[in-house]
mmCIF file of C-alpha atoms in Angstrom:
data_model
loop_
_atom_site.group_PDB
_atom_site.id
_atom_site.type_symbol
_atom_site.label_atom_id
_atom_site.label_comp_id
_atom_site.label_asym_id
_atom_site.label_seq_id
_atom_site.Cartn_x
_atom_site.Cartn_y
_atom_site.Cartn_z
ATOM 1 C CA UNK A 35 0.000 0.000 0.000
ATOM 2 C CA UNK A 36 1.106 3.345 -1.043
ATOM 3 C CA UNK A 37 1.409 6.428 1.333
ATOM 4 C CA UNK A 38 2.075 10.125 0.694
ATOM 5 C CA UNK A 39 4.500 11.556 2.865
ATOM 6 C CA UNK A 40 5.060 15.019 3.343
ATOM 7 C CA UNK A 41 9.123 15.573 3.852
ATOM 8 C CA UNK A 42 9.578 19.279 6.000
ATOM 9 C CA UNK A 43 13.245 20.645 5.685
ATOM 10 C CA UNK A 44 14.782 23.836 7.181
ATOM 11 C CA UNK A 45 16.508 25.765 4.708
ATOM 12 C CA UNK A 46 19.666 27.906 5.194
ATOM 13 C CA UNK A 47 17.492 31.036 5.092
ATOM 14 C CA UNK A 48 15.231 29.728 7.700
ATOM 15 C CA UNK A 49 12.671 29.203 5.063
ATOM 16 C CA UNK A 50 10.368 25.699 5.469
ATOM 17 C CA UNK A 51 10.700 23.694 1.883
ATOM 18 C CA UNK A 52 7.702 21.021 1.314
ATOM 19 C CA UNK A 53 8.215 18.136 -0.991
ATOM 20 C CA UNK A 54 5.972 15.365 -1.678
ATOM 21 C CA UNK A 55 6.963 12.315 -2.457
ATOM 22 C CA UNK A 56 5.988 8.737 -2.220
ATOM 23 C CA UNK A 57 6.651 5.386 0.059
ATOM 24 C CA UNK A 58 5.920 2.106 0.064
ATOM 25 C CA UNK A 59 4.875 1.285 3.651
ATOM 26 C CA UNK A 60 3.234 -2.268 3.089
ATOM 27 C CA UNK A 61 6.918 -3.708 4.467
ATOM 28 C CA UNK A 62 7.081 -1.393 7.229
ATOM 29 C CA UNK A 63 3.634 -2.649 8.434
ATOM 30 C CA UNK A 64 3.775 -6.506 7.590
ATOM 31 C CA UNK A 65 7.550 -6.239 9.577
ATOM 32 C CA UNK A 66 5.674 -4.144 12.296
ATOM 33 C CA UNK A 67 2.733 -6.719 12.214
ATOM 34 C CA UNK A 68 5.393 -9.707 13.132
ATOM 35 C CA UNK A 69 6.400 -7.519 15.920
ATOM 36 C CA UNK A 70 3.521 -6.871 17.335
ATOM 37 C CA UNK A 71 2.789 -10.753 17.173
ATOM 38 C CA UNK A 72 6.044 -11.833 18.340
ATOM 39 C CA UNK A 73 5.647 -9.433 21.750
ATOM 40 C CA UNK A 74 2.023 -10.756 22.098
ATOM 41 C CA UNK A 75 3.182 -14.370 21.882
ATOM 42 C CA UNK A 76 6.207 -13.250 24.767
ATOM 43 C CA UNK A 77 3.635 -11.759 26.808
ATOM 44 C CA UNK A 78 1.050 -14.688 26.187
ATOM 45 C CA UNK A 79 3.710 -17.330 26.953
ATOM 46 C CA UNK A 80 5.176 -15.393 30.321
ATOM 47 C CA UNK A 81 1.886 -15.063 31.302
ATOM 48 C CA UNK A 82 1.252 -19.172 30.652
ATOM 49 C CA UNK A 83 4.365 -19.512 32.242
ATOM 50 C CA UNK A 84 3.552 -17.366 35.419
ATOM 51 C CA UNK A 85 -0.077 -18.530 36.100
ATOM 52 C CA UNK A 86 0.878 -22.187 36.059
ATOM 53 C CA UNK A 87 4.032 -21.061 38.309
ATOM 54 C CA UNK A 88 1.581 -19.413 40.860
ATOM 55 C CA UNK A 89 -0.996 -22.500 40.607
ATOM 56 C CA UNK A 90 1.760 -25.126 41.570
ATOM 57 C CA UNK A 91 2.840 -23.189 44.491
ATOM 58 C CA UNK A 92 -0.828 -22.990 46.098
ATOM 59 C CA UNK A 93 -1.121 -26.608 45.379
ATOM 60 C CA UNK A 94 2.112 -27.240 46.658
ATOM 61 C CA UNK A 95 1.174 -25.130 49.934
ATOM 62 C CA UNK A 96 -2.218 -26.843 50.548
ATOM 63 C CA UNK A 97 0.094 -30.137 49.945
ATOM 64 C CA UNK A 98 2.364 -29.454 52.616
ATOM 65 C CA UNK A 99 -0.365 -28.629 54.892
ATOM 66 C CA UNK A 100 -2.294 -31.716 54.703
ATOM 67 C CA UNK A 101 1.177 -33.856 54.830
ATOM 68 C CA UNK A 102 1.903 -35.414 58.038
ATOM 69 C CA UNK A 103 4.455 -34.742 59.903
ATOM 70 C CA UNK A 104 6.265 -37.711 61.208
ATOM 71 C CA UNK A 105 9.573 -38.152 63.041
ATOM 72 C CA UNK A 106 11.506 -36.122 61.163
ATOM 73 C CA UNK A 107 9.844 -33.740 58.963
ATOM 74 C CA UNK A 108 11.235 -35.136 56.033
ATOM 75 C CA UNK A 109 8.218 -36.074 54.257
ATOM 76 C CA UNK A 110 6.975 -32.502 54.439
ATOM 77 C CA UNK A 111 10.164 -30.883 53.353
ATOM 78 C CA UNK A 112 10.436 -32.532 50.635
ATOM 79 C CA UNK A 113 8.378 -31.483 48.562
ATOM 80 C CA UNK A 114 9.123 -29.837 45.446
ATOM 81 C CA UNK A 115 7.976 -27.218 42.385
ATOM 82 C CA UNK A 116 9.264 -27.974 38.883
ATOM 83 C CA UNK A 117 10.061 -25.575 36.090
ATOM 84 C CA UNK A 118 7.158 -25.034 33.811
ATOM 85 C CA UNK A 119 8.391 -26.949 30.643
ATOM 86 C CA UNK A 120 6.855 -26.001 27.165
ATOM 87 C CA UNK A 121 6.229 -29.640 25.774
ATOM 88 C CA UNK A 122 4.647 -29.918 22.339
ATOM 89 C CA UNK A 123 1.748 -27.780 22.402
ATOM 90 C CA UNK A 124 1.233 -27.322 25.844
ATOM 91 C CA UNK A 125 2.931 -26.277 28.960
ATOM 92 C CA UNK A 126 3.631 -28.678 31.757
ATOM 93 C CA UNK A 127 5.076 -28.192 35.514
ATOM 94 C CA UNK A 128 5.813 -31.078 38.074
ATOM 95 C CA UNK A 129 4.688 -31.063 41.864
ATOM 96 C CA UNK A 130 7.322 -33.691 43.249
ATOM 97 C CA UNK A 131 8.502 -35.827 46.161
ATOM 98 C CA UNK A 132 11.425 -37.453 46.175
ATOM 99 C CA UNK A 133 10.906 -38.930 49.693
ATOM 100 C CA UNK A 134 10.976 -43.197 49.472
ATOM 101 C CA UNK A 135 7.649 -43.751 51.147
ATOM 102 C CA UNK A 136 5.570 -40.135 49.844
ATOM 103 C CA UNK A 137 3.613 -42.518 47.325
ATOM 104 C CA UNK A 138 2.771 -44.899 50.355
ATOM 105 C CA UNK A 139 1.898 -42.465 52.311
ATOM 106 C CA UNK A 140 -0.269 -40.701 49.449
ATOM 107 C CA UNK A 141 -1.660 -43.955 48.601
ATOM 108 C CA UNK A 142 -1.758 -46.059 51.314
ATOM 109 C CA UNK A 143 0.274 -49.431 51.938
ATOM 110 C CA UNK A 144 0.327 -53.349 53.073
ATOM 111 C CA UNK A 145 1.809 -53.910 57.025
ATOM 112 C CA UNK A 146 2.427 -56.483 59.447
ATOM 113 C CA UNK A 147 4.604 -59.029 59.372
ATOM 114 C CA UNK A 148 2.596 -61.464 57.042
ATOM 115 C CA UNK A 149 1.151 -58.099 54.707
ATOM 116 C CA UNK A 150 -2.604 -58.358 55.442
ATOM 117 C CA UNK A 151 -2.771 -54.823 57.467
ATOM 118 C CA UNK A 152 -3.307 -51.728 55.345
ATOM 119 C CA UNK A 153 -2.665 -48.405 56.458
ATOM 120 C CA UNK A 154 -5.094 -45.715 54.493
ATOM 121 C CA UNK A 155 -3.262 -43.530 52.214
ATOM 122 C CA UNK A 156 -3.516 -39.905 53.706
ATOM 123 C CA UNK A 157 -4.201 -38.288 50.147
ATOM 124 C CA UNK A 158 -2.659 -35.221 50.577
ATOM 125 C CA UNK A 159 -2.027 -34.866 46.946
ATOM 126 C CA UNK A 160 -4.697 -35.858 45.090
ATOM 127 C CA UNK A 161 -7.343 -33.683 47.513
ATOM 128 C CA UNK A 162 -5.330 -30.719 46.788
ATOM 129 C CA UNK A 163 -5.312 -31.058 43.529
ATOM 130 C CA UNK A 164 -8.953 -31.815 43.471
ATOM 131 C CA UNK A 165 -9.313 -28.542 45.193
ATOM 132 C CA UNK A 166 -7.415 -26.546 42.862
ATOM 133 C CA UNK A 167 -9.182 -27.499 40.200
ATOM 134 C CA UNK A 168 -12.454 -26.643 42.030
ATOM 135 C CA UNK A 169 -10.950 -22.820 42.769
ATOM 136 C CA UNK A 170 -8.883 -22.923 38.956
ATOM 137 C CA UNK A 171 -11.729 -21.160 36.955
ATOM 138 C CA UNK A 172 -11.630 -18.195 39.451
ATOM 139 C CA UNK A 173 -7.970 -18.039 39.350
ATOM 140 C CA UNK A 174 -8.395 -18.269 35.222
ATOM 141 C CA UNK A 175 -10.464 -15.583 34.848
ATOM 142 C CA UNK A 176 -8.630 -13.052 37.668
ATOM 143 C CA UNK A 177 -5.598 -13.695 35.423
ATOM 144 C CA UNK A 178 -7.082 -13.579 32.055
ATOM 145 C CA UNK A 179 -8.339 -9.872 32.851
ATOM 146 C CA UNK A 180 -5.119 -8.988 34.240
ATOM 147 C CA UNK A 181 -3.664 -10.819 30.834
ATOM 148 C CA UNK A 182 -6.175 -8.657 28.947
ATOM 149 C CA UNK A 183 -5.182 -5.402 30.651
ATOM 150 C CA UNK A 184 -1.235 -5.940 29.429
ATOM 151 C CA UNK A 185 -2.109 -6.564 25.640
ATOM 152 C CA UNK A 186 -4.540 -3.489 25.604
ATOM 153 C CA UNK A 187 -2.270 -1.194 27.420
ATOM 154 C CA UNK A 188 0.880 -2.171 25.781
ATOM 155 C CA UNK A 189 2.956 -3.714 28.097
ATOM 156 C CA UNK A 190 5.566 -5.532 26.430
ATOM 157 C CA UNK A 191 7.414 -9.459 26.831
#
């Protein structure tokens, strides 16, 4: 697409000079297009990046909370918040515990000497997870207006 320009030079003589001429702009805006996409997609993908961040640490909080204790603590402690990973075409963070016995615990396990006790699992990571996706649509939509707010007044990845 073709644009007049109007070109405004001082003169020696302090006089103002017009002179018209003509620009091709379509290559200016495509290129500026392509920017404006690539700092949308930055902003889209901190954003993905940062919301599933902020959900793994509440889950990881209301974890902890409902872990028990024990001797030592250790079960508790340990556990941990991945990096968000961008994995085909989705996004995926871990909630981990390296402990040896957080899955029995989680789960539940076999005791006594001949295996036909069971101790109940305690569940403290599937409920938590069950309750964050109860509370995720209000977290969604909190962050999609904030999300919204960015893109519309310019704030860039």
């Amino acid at each position: 697409m073709k644009m007049h320009t109007m070109i405004v030079s001082f003169v020696r003589k302090g006089y103002l000079m017009a002179k018209w001429g003509s620009f091709d702009f379509g290559q200016m805006e495509q290129m500026a297009k392509r920017f404006k996409t690539a700092t949308d997609q930055r902003v889209i993908d901190r954003w993905i990046r940062e919301f599933l961040l902020e959900m793994a640490y509440r889950a990881d909080r209301k974890i902890k909370k409902r872990t028990p204790v024990g001797d030592t603590g250790e079960l508790r402690r340990n556990w941990q918040v991945g990096k968000v990973e961008k994995l085909g075409g989705g996004y995926v963070i871990e909630i981990f515990n390296n402990t040896d016995y957080a899955s029995y615990v989680e789960h539940g396990h076999r005791t006594g000497k001949d295996l036909t006790g069971w101790v109940e699992g305690r569940f403290m990571m599937t409920v938590s997870m069950q309750e964050m996706e109860r509370e995720l649509p209000r977290y969604i939509e909190k962050k999609q207006l904030e999300l919204l707010n960015q893109l519309m007044n310019g704030r860039k990845g």
